[in-house]
PDB file of C-alpha atoms and ligand atoms in Angstrom:
ATOM      1  CA  MET A   1       0.000   0.000   0.000  1.00 42.00           C
ATOM      2  CA  HIS A   2       1.539   3.268  -1.120  1.00 46.00           C
ATOM      3  CA  PHE A   3      -1.097   5.852  -0.306  1.00 45.00           C
ATOM      4  CA  ARG A   4      -0.256   8.739   1.937  1.00 48.00           C
ATOM      5  CA  SER A   5      -0.831   8.418   5.667  1.00 50.00           C
ATOM      6  CA  SER A   6      -3.429  11.200   5.900  1.00 52.00           C
ATOM      7  CA  LEU A   7      -5.521   9.375   3.328  1.00 52.00           C
ATOM      8  CA  LEU A   8      -5.010   6.138   5.185  1.00 49.00           C
ATOM      9  CA  GLY A   9      -6.188   7.853   8.377  1.00 50.00           C
ATOM     10  CA  ALA A  10      -9.356   9.000   6.638  1.00 50.00           C
ATOM     11  CA  ILE A  11      -9.987   5.528   5.305  1.00 51.00           C
ATOM     12  CA  ILE A  12      -9.439   3.836   8.646  1.00 45.00           C
ATOM     13  CA  PHE A  13     -11.740   6.381  10.255  1.00 46.00           C
ATOM     14  CA  ALA A  14     -14.441   5.650   7.688  1.00 48.00           C
ATOM     15  CA  LEU A  15     -13.985   1.911   8.064  1.00 46.00           C
ATOM     16  CA  THR A  16     -14.129   2.020  11.870  1.00 44.00           C
ATOM     17  CA  ASN A  17     -17.334   4.031  11.746  1.00 46.00           C
ATOM     18  CA  LEU A  18     -18.835   1.693   9.261  1.00 47.00           C
ATOM     19  CA  SER A  19     -18.047  -1.509  11.125  1.00 45.00           C
ATOM     20  CA  THR A  20     -19.677  -0.155  14.314  1.00 47.00           C
ATOM     21  CA  THR A  21     -22.949   0.468  12.478  1.00 47.00           C
ATOM     22  CA  THR A  22     -22.692  -2.858  10.733  1.00 49.00           C
ATOM     23  CA  GLU A  23     -22.456  -4.782  13.994  1.00 48.00           C
ATOM     24  CA  ALA A  24     -25.531  -3.009  15.290  1.00 45.00           C
ATOM     25  CA  GLN A  25     -27.326  -3.772  12.061  1.00 47.00           C
ATOM     26  CA  GLN A  26     -26.465  -7.431  12.243  1.00 46.00           C
ATOM     27  CA  LYS A  27     -28.202  -7.643  15.605  1.00 44.00           C
ATOM     28  CA  ALA A  28     -31.379  -6.343  13.980  1.00 48.00           C
ATOM     29  CA  ALA A  29     -33.442  -8.859  12.028  1.00 51.00           C
ATOM     30  CA  ALA A  30     -31.463 -10.195   9.067  1.00 57.00           C
ATOM     31  CA  PRO A  31     -33.804  -9.865   6.094  1.00 63.00           C
ATOM     32  CA  ALA A  32     -31.812 -12.132   3.756  1.00 64.00           C
ATOM     33  CA  GLU A  33     -34.432 -14.884   3.736  1.00 70.00           C
ATOM     34  CA  SER A  34     -37.567 -12.782   3.725  1.00 86.00           C
ATOM     35  CA  GLN A  35     -39.856 -12.305   0.732  1.00 88.00           C
ATOM     36  CA  THR A  36     -39.329  -8.570   0.880  1.00 92.00           C
ATOM     37  CA  PHE A  37     -35.630  -9.199   0.524  1.00 95.00           C
ATOM     38  CA  LYS A  38     -36.058 -11.490  -2.496  1.00 95.00           C
ATOM     39  CA  ALA A  39     -38.363  -8.987  -4.176  1.00 96.00           C
ATOM     40  CA  LYS A  40     -35.822  -6.228  -3.618  1.00 97.00           C
ATOM     41  CA  PHE A  41     -32.890  -8.329  -4.814  1.00 97.00           C
ATOM     42  CA  ASP A  42     -34.849  -9.243  -7.978  1.00 97.00           C
ATOM     43  CA  TYR A  43     -35.643  -5.583  -8.506  1.00 98.00           C
ATOM     44  CA  CYS A  44     -31.946  -4.614  -8.396  1.00 98.00           C
ATOM     45  CA  LYS A  45     -31.204  -7.355 -10.907  1.00 98.00           C
ATOM     46  CA  THR A  46     -33.687  -5.974 -13.453  1.00 97.00           C
ATOM     47  CA  CYS A  47     -31.095  -3.253 -14.079  1.00 97.00           C
ATOM     48  CA  HIS A  48     -27.823  -4.744 -12.799  1.00 98.00           C
ATOM     49  CA  GLY A  49     -28.247  -8.111 -14.532  1.00 97.00           C
ATOM     50  CA  ILE A  50     -29.670 -11.428 -13.412  1.00 97.00           C
ATOM     51  CA  GLN A  51     -26.295 -12.452 -11.939  1.00 97.00           C
ATOM     52  CA  GLY A  52     -25.261  -8.907 -11.048  1.00 98.00           C
ATOM     53  CA  GLN A  53     -22.942  -8.932 -14.067  1.00 98.00           C
ATOM     54  CA  GLY A  54     -24.065  -5.485 -15.244  1.00 97.00           C
ATOM     55  CA  PHE A  55     -25.853  -4.516 -18.415  1.00 95.00           C
ATOM     56  CA  ARG A  56     -24.678  -2.750 -21.535  1.00 91.00           C
ATOM     57  CA  GLY A  57     -27.311  -0.401 -22.820  1.00 85.00           C
ATOM     58  CA  SER A  58     -27.235   3.213 -23.886  1.00 85.00           C
ATOM     59  CA  TYR A  59     -26.470   3.827 -20.204  1.00 89.00           C
ATOM     60  CA  PRO A  60     -24.105   1.238 -18.693  1.00 93.00           C
ATOM     61  CA  MET A  61     -25.406  -0.493 -15.546  1.00 96.00           C
ATOM     62  CA  PRO A  62     -22.427  -1.366 -13.368  1.00 98.00           C
ATOM     63  CA  ARG A  63     -21.528  -4.888 -12.322  1.00 98.00           C
ATOM     64  CA  LEU A  64     -22.321  -5.473  -8.635  1.00 98.00           C
ATOM     65  CA  ALA A  65     -21.307  -9.157  -8.546  1.00 98.00           C
ATOM     66  CA  GLY A  66     -18.336  -9.797  -6.266  1.00 98.00           C
ATOM     67  CA  GLN A  67     -18.287  -6.167  -5.216  1.00 98.00           C
ATOM     68  CA  GLN A  68     -16.955  -5.407  -1.736  1.00 98.00           C
ATOM     69  CA  PRO A  69     -19.941  -5.090   0.649  1.00 98.00           C
ATOM     70  CA  GLU A  70     -18.481  -2.093   2.481  1.00 98.00           C
ATOM     71  CA  TYR A  71     -17.968  -0.197  -0.767  1.00 98.00           C
ATOM     72  CA  LEU A  72     -21.442  -1.112  -1.945  1.00 98.00           C
ATOM     73  CA  VAL A  73     -23.106   0.144   1.250  1.00 98.00           C
ATOM     74  CA  ASN A  74     -20.955   3.294   1.141  1.00 98.00           C
ATOM     75  CA  GLN A  75     -22.243   4.055  -2.359  1.00 98.00           C
ATOM     76  CA  LEU A  76     -25.888   3.489  -1.413  1.00 98.00           C
ATOM     77  CA  GLN A  77     -25.384   5.977   1.430  1.00 98.00           C
ATOM     78  CA  ALA A  78     -23.627   8.399  -0.923  1.00 98.00           C
ATOM     79  CA  PHE A  79     -26.607   8.284  -3.330  1.00 98.00           C
ATOM     80  CA  ILE A  80     -29.052   8.837  -0.452  1.00 98.00           C
ATOM     81  CA  GLU A  81     -27.073  11.763   0.962  1.00 97.00           C
ATOM     82  CA  ARG A  82     -26.520  13.121  -2.551  1.00 97.00           C
ATOM     83  CA  ARG A  83     -22.773  13.053  -2.145  1.00 98.00           C
ATOM     84  CA  ARG A  84     -22.878  10.932  -5.290  1.00 98.00           C
ATOM     85  CA  ASN A  85     -25.042  12.384  -7.979  1.00 96.00           C
ATOM     86  CA  ASN A  86     -27.405   9.939  -9.720  1.00 95.00           C
ATOM     87  CA  PRO A  87     -31.187  10.515  -9.806  1.00 92.00           C
ATOM     88  CA  VAL A  88     -32.032   6.869 -10.642  1.00 96.00           C
ATOM     89  CA  MET A  89     -30.049   5.424  -7.755  1.00 97.00           C
ATOM     90  CA  PHE A  90     -31.253   8.135  -5.359  1.00 97.00           C
ATOM     91  CA  ASN A  91     -34.812   6.949  -5.961  1.00 97.00           C
ATOM     92  CA  VAL A  92     -33.810   3.300  -5.602  1.00 97.00           C
ATOM     93  CA  ALA A  93     -31.662   3.713  -2.491  1.00 98.00           C
ATOM     94  CA  HIS A  94     -33.489   6.185  -0.273  1.00 97.00           C
ATOM     95  CA  VAL A  95     -36.205   3.668   0.641  1.00 96.00           C
ATOM     96  CA  LEU A  96     -33.734   0.970   1.777  1.00 97.00           C
ATOM     97  CA  SER A  97     -33.259   0.291   5.494  1.00 96.00           C
ATOM     98  CA  PRO A  98     -29.672  -0.085   6.747  1.00 96.00           C
ATOM     99  CA  SER A  99     -30.176  -3.829   7.324  1.00 95.00           C
ATOM    100  CA  MET A 100     -31.582  -4.243   3.798  1.00 96.00           C
ATOM    101  CA  GLU A 101     -28.577  -2.387   2.339  1.00 97.00           C
ATOM    102  CA  LYS A 102     -26.234  -4.721   4.186  1.00 97.00           C
ATOM    103  CA  ALA A 103     -28.116  -7.857   3.128  1.00 97.00           C
ATOM    104  CA  LEU A 104     -28.212  -6.809  -0.538  1.00 98.00           C
ATOM    105  CA  ALA A 105     -24.494  -5.988  -0.442  1.00 98.00           C
ATOM    106  CA  GLU A 106     -23.687  -9.454   0.961  1.00 98.00           C
ATOM    107  CA  GLN A 107     -25.811 -11.184  -1.687  1.00 98.00           C
ATOM    108  CA  PHE A 108     -24.206  -9.319  -4.586  1.00 98.00           C
ATOM    109  CA  ASN A 109     -20.766 -10.020  -3.128  1.00 98.00           C
ATOM    110  CA  GLY A 110     -21.550 -13.745  -3.299  1.00 98.00           C
ATOM    111  CA  LEU A 111     -22.255 -13.757  -7.061  1.00 98.00           C
ATOM    112  CA  ASN A 112     -19.419 -14.626  -9.448  1.00 97.00           C
ATOM    113  CA  PRO A 113     -20.422 -14.522 -13.132  1.00 97.00           C
ATOM    114  CA  LYS A 114     -17.857 -14.168 -15.941  1.00 96.00           C
ATOM    115  CA  PRO A 115     -17.123 -10.606 -17.050  1.00 96.00           C
ATOM    116  CA  LEU A 116     -19.935  -9.357 -19.257  1.00 90.00           C
ATOM    117  CA  ASP A 117     -18.082  -7.919 -22.191  1.00 72.00           C
ATOM    118  CA  GLY A 118     -14.821  -8.487 -23.930  1.00 64.00           C
ATOM    119  CA  THR A 119     -12.406  -5.628 -24.198  1.00 61.00           C
ATOM    120  CA  SER A 120     -13.027  -2.694 -26.396  1.00 67.00           C
ATOM    121  CA  PRO A 121     -11.208  -3.537 -29.657  1.00 70.00           C
ATOM    122  CA  LYS A 122      -9.547  -0.140 -29.953  1.00 74.00           C
ATOM    123  CA  ALA A 123      -8.109  -0.003 -26.451  1.00 78.00           C
ATOM    124  CA  ASP A 124      -4.557  -0.943 -25.584  1.00 89.00           C
ATOM    125  CA  VAL A 125      -4.902  -3.652 -22.921  1.00 93.00           C
ATOM    126  CA  THR A 126      -1.130  -4.059 -22.520  1.00 95.00           C
ATOM    127  CA  GLU A 127      -0.789  -0.357 -21.767  1.00 96.00           C
ATOM    128  CA  GLY A 128      -3.793  -0.642 -19.409  1.00 97.00           C
ATOM    129  CA  LYS A 129      -2.122  -3.452 -17.499  1.00 97.00           C
ATOM    130  CA  ARG A 130       1.081  -1.426 -17.159  1.00 98.00           C
ATOM    131  CA  ILE A 131      -0.829   1.577 -15.776  1.00 98.00           C
ATOM    132  CA  TYR A 132      -2.784  -0.691 -13.431  1.00 98.00           C
ATOM    133  CA  LEU A 133       0.281  -2.367 -11.954  1.00 98.00           C
ATOM    134  CA  GLU A 134       2.906   0.400 -12.180  1.00 98.00           C
ATOM    135  CA  GLY A 135       1.029   3.704 -12.279  1.00 98.00           C
ATOM    136  CA  ILE A 136       2.324   6.667 -14.288  1.00 98.00           C
ATOM    137  CA  GLN A 137       5.132   8.331 -12.413  1.00 96.00           C
ATOM    138  CA  LYS A 138       5.397  11.477 -14.500  1.00 96.00           C
ATOM    139  CA  SER A 139       1.713  12.314 -13.991  1.00 96.00           C
ATOM    140  CA  ASP A 140       1.659  11.405 -10.278  1.00 96.00           C
ATOM    141  CA  VAL A 141      -0.655   8.449 -10.829  1.00 98.00           C
ATOM    142  CA  PRO A 142       0.005   5.689  -8.275  1.00 98.00           C
ATOM    143  CA  PRO A 143      -0.437   2.051  -9.280  1.00 98.00           C
ATOM    144  CA  CYS A 144      -4.144   1.203  -9.197  1.00 98.00           C
ATOM    145  CA  ALA A 145      -3.105  -2.146  -7.736  1.00 98.00           C
ATOM    146  CA  SER A 146      -1.800  -0.468  -4.565  1.00 98.00           C
ATOM    147  CA  CYS A 147      -5.400   0.230  -3.498  1.00 98.00           C
ATOM    148  CA  HIS A 148      -7.626  -1.971  -5.664  1.00 98.00           C
ATOM    149  CA  GLY A 149      -5.398  -5.053  -5.262  1.00 98.00           C
ATOM    150  CA  ASP A 150      -3.146  -6.923  -7.726  1.00 98.00           C
ATOM    151  CA  ASP A 151      -6.150  -9.008  -8.797  1.00 98.00           C
ATOM    152  CA  ALA A 152      -8.453  -5.926  -8.884  1.00 98.00           C
ATOM    153  CA  LYS A 153     -10.881  -7.565  -6.462  1.00 98.00           C
ATOM    154  CA  GLY A 154     -10.734  -4.654  -4.017  1.00 98.00           C
ATOM    155  CA  ARG A 155     -10.898  -4.770  -0.242  1.00 98.00           C
ATOM    156  CA  ASP A 156     -13.297  -3.193   2.279  1.00 98.00           C
ATOM    157  CA  ALA A 157     -13.916   0.386   1.114  1.00 98.00           C
ATOM    158  CA  PHE A 158     -11.730  -0.082  -1.999  1.00 98.00           C
ATOM    159  CA  PRO A 159     -13.984  -1.288  -4.798  1.00 98.00           C
ATOM    160  CA  ARG A 160     -13.495  -4.317  -6.993  1.00 98.00           C
ATOM    161  CA  LEU A 161     -12.756  -3.304 -10.577  1.00 98.00           C
ATOM    162  CA  ALA A 162     -12.319  -6.812 -12.028  1.00 98.00           C
ATOM    163  CA  GLY A 163     -15.008  -7.523 -14.610  1.00 97.00           C
ATOM    164  CA  GLN A 164     -16.492  -4.036 -14.393  1.00 97.00           C
ATOM    165  CA  LEU A 165     -17.925  -2.779 -17.715  1.00 96.00           C
ATOM    166  CA  HIS A 166     -15.334  -0.707 -19.540  1.00 95.00           C
ATOM    167  CA  ASP A 167     -17.833   1.930 -20.643  1.00 93.00           C
ATOM    168  CA  TYR A 168     -18.956   2.333 -17.020  1.00 96.00           C
ATOM    169  CA  VAL A 169     -15.338   2.670 -15.791  1.00 97.00           C
ATOM    170  CA  TYR A 170     -14.664   5.147 -18.594  1.00 96.00           C
ATOM    171  CA  LYS A 171     -17.705   7.247 -17.667  1.00 97.00           C
ATOM    172  CA  LYS A 172     -16.917   7.291 -13.953  1.00 98.00           C
ATOM    173  CA  LEU A 173     -13.287   8.312 -14.397  1.00 98.00           C
ATOM    174  CA  THR A 174     -14.175  11.003 -16.953  1.00 98.00           C
ATOM    175  CA  ASN A 175     -16.976  12.501 -14.835  1.00 97.00           C
ATOM    176  CA  TRP A 176     -15.520  12.074 -11.334  1.00 98.00           C
ATOM    177  CA  ASP A 177     -15.745  15.739 -10.318  1.00 96.00           C
ATOM    178  CA  LYS A 178     -19.348  16.097 -11.495  1.00 97.00           C
ATOM    179  CA  GLU A 179     -20.705  12.974  -9.808  1.00 97.00           C
ATOM    180  CA  ARG A 180     -18.715  12.169  -6.696  1.00 98.00           C
ATOM    181  CA  GLY A 181     -17.964  14.149  -3.551  1.00 97.00           C
ATOM    182  CA  GLN A 182     -20.838  16.536  -4.271  1.00 97.00           C
ATOM    183  CA  ASP A 183     -21.332  17.652  -0.648  1.00 96.00           C
ATOM    184  CA  LYS A 184     -18.301  19.757   0.185  1.00 94.00           C
ATOM    185  CA  SER A 185     -19.375  19.931   3.861  1.00 96.00           C
ATOM    186  CA  ASN A 186     -19.335  16.133   4.070  1.00 95.00           C
ATOM    187  CA  PRO A 187     -16.172  14.855   2.346  1.00 95.00           C
ATOM    188  CA  ASP A 188     -15.889  11.128   1.678  1.00 97.00           C
ATOM    189  CA  ASN A 189     -13.614   8.467   0.186  1.00 97.00           C
ATOM    190  CA  SER A 190     -14.221   9.823  -3.326  1.00 97.00           C
ATOM    191  CA  ALA A 191     -11.557  12.463  -2.523  1.00 97.00           C
ATOM    192  CA  ILE A 192      -8.927   9.706  -2.675  1.00 97.00           C
ATOM    193  CA  MET A 193      -9.699   8.990  -6.334  1.00 98.00           C
ATOM    194  CA  GLN A 194     -10.225  12.608  -7.431  1.00 97.00           C
ATOM    195  CA  PRO A 195      -6.592  13.528  -8.272  1.00 97.00           C
ATOM    196  CA  ILE A 196      -6.019  10.117  -9.860  1.00 98.00           C
ATOM    197  CA  ALA A 197      -9.019  10.395 -12.183  1.00 98.00           C
ATOM    198  CA  HIS A 198      -7.995  13.969 -12.959  1.00 97.00           C
ATOM    199  CA  ASN A 199      -4.414  13.068 -13.951  1.00 98.00           C
ATOM    200  CA  LEU A 200      -5.315  10.291 -16.401  1.00 98.00           C
ATOM    201  CA  SER A 201      -5.610  11.174 -20.097  1.00 97.00           C
ATOM    202  CA  GLU A 202      -8.575   9.909 -22.104  1.00 96.00           C
ATOM    203  CA  ALA A 203      -6.434   7.282 -23.851  1.00 96.00           C
ATOM    204  CA  GLN A 204      -5.038   6.099 -20.507  1.00 97.00           C
ATOM    205  CA  ILE A 205      -8.566   5.823 -19.061  1.00 97.00           C
ATOM    206  CA  LYS A 206      -9.659   3.746 -22.066  1.00 96.00           C
ATOM    207  CA  ALA A 207      -6.656   1.457 -21.733  1.00 96.00           C
ATOM    208  CA  VAL A 208      -7.035   0.801 -18.005  1.00 97.00           C
ATOM    209  CA  ALA A 209     -10.832   0.399 -18.346  1.00 96.00           C
ATOM    210  CA  ALA A 210     -10.291  -2.227 -21.047  1.00 95.00           C
ATOM    211  CA  TYR A 211      -7.723  -4.042 -18.899  1.00 96.00           C
ATOM    212  CA  VAL A 212      -9.878  -4.345 -15.761  1.00 97.00           C
ATOM    213  CA  SER A 213     -13.083  -5.186 -17.665  1.00 96.00           C
ATOM    214  CA  GLN A 214     -11.726  -8.540 -18.841  1.00 94.00           C
ATOM    215  CA  LEU A 215     -10.365  -9.685 -15.442  1.00 96.00           C
ATOM    216  CA  GLU A 216     -12.299 -12.491 -13.774  1.00 95.00           C
TER     217      GLU A 216
HETATM  218  C1  HEC B 301     -33.697   1.420 -12.859  1.00 95.36           C
HETATM  219  C2  HEC B 301     -32.403   0.791 -12.920  1.00 95.36           C
HETATM  220  C3  HEC B 301     -31.721   0.476 -11.597  1.00 95.36           C
HETATM  221  C4  HEC B 301     -32.215  -0.265 -10.547  1.00 95.36           C
HETATM  222  C5  HEC B 301     -33.593  -0.901 -10.382  1.00 95.36           C
HETATM  223  C6  HEC B 301     -31.131  -0.371  -9.590  1.00 95.36           C
HETATM  224  N1  HEC B 301     -30.029   0.297 -10.042  1.00 95.36           N
HETATM  225 FE1  HEC B 301     -28.251   0.507  -9.068  1.00 95.36          FE
HETATM  226  N2  HEC B 301     -27.530   1.657 -10.571  1.00 95.36           N
HETATM  227  C7  HEC B 301     -28.224   1.984 -11.717  1.00 95.36           C
HETATM  228  C8  HEC B 301     -27.384   2.827 -12.545  1.00 95.36           C
HETATM  229  C9  HEC B 301     -27.763   3.435 -13.887  1.00 95.36           C
HETATM  230  C10 HEC B 301     -26.164   2.984 -11.861  1.00 95.36           C
HETATM  231  C11 HEC B 301     -24.929   3.765 -12.322  1.00 95.36           C
HETATM  232  C12 HEC B 301     -24.942   5.137 -11.738  1.00 95.36           C
HETATM  233  C13 HEC B 301     -23.757   5.915 -12.227  1.00 95.36           C
HETATM  234  O1  HEC B 301     -23.495   5.876 -13.441  1.00 95.36           O
HETATM  235  O2  HEC B 301     -23.078   6.529 -11.407  1.00 95.36           O
HETATM  236  C14 HEC B 301     -26.285   2.230 -10.622  1.00 95.36           C
HETATM  237  C15 HEC B 301     -25.291   2.156  -9.664  1.00 95.36           C
HETATM  238  C16 HEC B 301     -25.383   1.414  -8.510  1.00 95.36           C
HETATM  239  C17 HEC B 301     -24.328   1.293  -7.529  1.00 95.36           C
HETATM  240  C18 HEC B 301     -22.937   1.895  -7.605  1.00 95.36           C
HETATM  241  C19 HEC B 301     -22.008   0.848  -8.193  1.00 95.36           C
HETATM  242  C20 HEC B 301     -20.566   1.230  -8.215  1.00 95.36           C
HETATM  243  O3  HEC B 301     -19.776   0.442  -8.740  1.00 95.36           O
HETATM  244  O4  HEC B 301     -20.188   2.295  -7.705  1.00 95.36           O
HETATM  245  C21 HEC B 301     -24.802   0.487  -6.539  1.00 95.36           C
HETATM  246  C22 HEC B 301     -24.068   0.063  -5.289  1.00 95.36           C
HETATM  247  C23 HEC B 301     -26.145   0.097  -6.904  1.00 95.36           C
HETATM  248  N3  HEC B 301     -26.476   0.688  -8.103  1.00 95.36           N
HETATM  249  C24 HEC B 301     -26.940  -0.744  -6.143  1.00 95.36           C
HETATM  250  C25 HEC B 301     -28.257  -1.082  -6.461  1.00 95.36           C
HETATM  251  C26 HEC B 301     -29.109  -1.882  -5.616  1.00 95.36           C
HETATM  252  C27 HEC B 301     -28.684  -2.519  -4.301  1.00 95.36           C
HETATM  253  C28 HEC B 301     -30.314  -1.948  -6.236  1.00 95.36           C
HETATM  254  C29 HEC B 301     -31.588  -2.600  -5.748  1.00 95.36           C
HETATM  255  C30 HEC B 301     -32.094  -2.138  -4.467  1.00 95.36           C
HETATM  256  C31 HEC B 301     -30.207  -1.198  -7.486  1.00 95.36           C
HETATM  257  N4  HEC B 301     -28.940  -0.680  -7.584  1.00 95.36           N
HETATM  258  C32 HEC B 301     -31.236  -1.042  -8.393  1.00 95.36           C
HETATM  259  C33 HEC B 301     -29.495   1.591 -12.049  1.00 95.36           C
HETATM  260  C34 HEC B 301     -30.335   0.834 -11.255  1.00 95.36           C
HETATM  261  C1  HEC B 302      -4.884   5.655  -3.078  1.00 95.36           C
HETATM  262  C2  HEC B 302      -5.818   4.558  -3.334  1.00 95.36           C
HETATM  263  C3  HEC B 302      -6.334   4.408  -4.750  1.00 95.36           C
HETATM  264  C4  HEC B 302      -5.608   4.305  -5.914  1.00 95.36           C
HETATM  265  C5  HEC B 302      -4.106   4.350  -6.078  1.00 95.36           C
HETATM  266  C6  HEC B 302      -6.564   4.123  -6.970  1.00 95.36           C
HETATM  267  N1  HEC B 302      -7.845   4.115  -6.463  1.00 95.36           N
HETATM  268 FE1  HEC B 302      -9.544   3.933  -7.531  1.00 95.36          FE
HETATM  269  N2  HEC B 302     -10.647   4.155  -5.828  1.00 95.36           N
HETATM  270  C7  HEC B 302     -10.135   4.291  -4.560  1.00 95.36           C
HETATM  271  C8  HEC B 302     -11.221   4.431  -3.615  1.00 95.36           C
HETATM  272  C9  HEC B 302     -11.111   4.603  -2.110  1.00 95.36           C
HETATM  273  C10 HEC B 302     -12.421   4.380  -4.366  1.00 95.36           C
HETATM  274  C11 HEC B 302     -13.856   4.482  -3.839  1.00 95.36           C
HETATM  275  C12 HEC B 302     -14.252   5.935  -3.765  1.00 95.36           C
HETATM  276  C13 HEC B 302     -15.582   6.153  -3.072  1.00 95.36           C
HETATM  277  O1  HEC B 302     -15.937   5.387  -2.165  1.00 95.36           O
HETATM  278  O2  HEC B 302     -16.263   7.126  -3.440  1.00 95.36           O
HETATM  279  C14 HEC B 302     -12.021   4.195  -5.760  1.00 95.36           C
HETATM  280  C15 HEC B 302     -12.917   4.102  -6.822  1.00 95.36           C
HETATM  281  C16 HEC B 302     -12.557   3.856  -8.137  1.00 95.36           C
HETATM  282  C17 HEC B 302     -13.484   3.700  -9.239  1.00 95.36           C
HETATM  283  C18 HEC B 302     -14.996   3.735  -9.158  1.00 95.36           C
HETATM  284  C19 HEC B 302     -15.498   2.315  -9.095  1.00 95.36           C
HETATM  285  C20 HEC B 302     -16.982   2.187  -9.265  1.00 95.36           C
HETATM  286  O3  HEC B 302     -17.452   1.037  -9.173  1.00 95.36           O
HETATM  287  O4  HEC B 302     -17.673   3.189  -9.495  1.00 95.36           O
HETATM  288  C21 HEC B 302     -12.740   3.464 -10.358  1.00 95.36           C
HETATM  289  C22 HEC B 302     -13.265   3.214 -11.754  1.00 95.36           C
HETATM  290  C23 HEC B 302     -11.348   3.490  -9.958  1.00 95.36           C
HETATM  291  N3  HEC B 302     -11.265   3.736  -8.611  1.00 95.36           N
HETATM  292  C24 HEC B 302     -10.295   3.291 -10.830  1.00 95.36           C
HETATM  293  C25 HEC B 302      -8.955   3.410 -10.485  1.00 95.36           C
HETATM  294  C26 HEC B 302      -7.864   3.320 -11.432  1.00 95.36           C
HETATM  295  C27 HEC B 302      -8.021   3.017 -12.907  1.00 95.36           C
HETATM  296  C28 HEC B 302      -6.716   3.552 -10.719  1.00 95.36           C
HETATM  297  C29 HEC B 302      -5.295   3.622 -11.252  1.00 95.36           C
HETATM  298  C30 HEC B 302      -5.051   4.528 -12.361  1.00 95.36           C
HETATM  299  C31 HEC B 302      -7.103   3.760  -9.336  1.00 95.36           C
HETATM  300  N4  HEC B 302      -8.463   3.665  -9.229  1.00 95.36           N
HETATM  301  C32 HEC B 302      -6.209   4.012  -8.302  1.00 95.36           C
HETATM  302  C33 HEC B 302      -8.803   4.319  -4.229  1.00 95.36           C
HETATM  303  C34 HEC B 302      -7.742   4.283  -5.111  1.00 95.36           C
END
């Protein structure tokens, strides 16, 4: 792990806070087996794919399968609090109870379909792999692997990128400032990615998006 210690402090703080709530939530009724839960899980899958593999339409629906539960719950909270800007997911998320969020996150984490799409034919996967593992020193871009893991499966609040749709990854990295960290009075983990997304060129984003999208 190469990130700076102040960032690490912020992450540990966020993680500690999160695990306290999670323990409390676990003591509340676990809805994983209830009909309400199944209906909700099915509803998520109408957009995110029957195995949580994502969906490629005019608007890419991200893969949730195998995603880190902590990251997933963090994002649902970010949509609800409008720190992350997305009207569709605000409507979906704001009705979820904390125990339902946790249960859905655990279920999606347990799914393991193959990556949905092959790589984009124009993108340079070899260059993407180099950026992922080594970073780009001259533009101050650390290796993605130092936070997202060598296998891109993520950990805790660091999301999995393996198998994520390349057009979704492309969109997120290109629009970071407009979508994430939208409540300046309530900064969150999106600040860690902001300078990284900012320092990548469009061609570099395409390359790294193509690389991670084909990882199982
Ligand atoms: C009507 C379609 C739709 C439904 C239903 C839906 N989602 Fe989404 N979801 C989206 C879209 C579109 C995005 C991408 C938003 C963006 O581009 O930032 C998304 C993004 C997400 C993300 C962020 C993923 C990431 O990698 O950061 C999570 C988490 C998520 N949805 C969870 C859920 C859960 C849980 C449910 C069911 C309760 C659900 N979604 C139902 C459309 C939907
Ligand atoms: C210093 C640690 C760190 C490094 C290095 C890093 N990331 Fe991230 N990344 C994060 C964190 C933390 C998040 C989650 C942000 C949040 O919760 O809002 C994230 C989120 C993302 C997302 C959004 C995922 C989603 O599902 O919406 C993408 C895409 C991403 N990173 C790509 C990359 C790429 C590509 C690189 C290398 C060029 C990279 N990251 C390097 C910490 C890092």
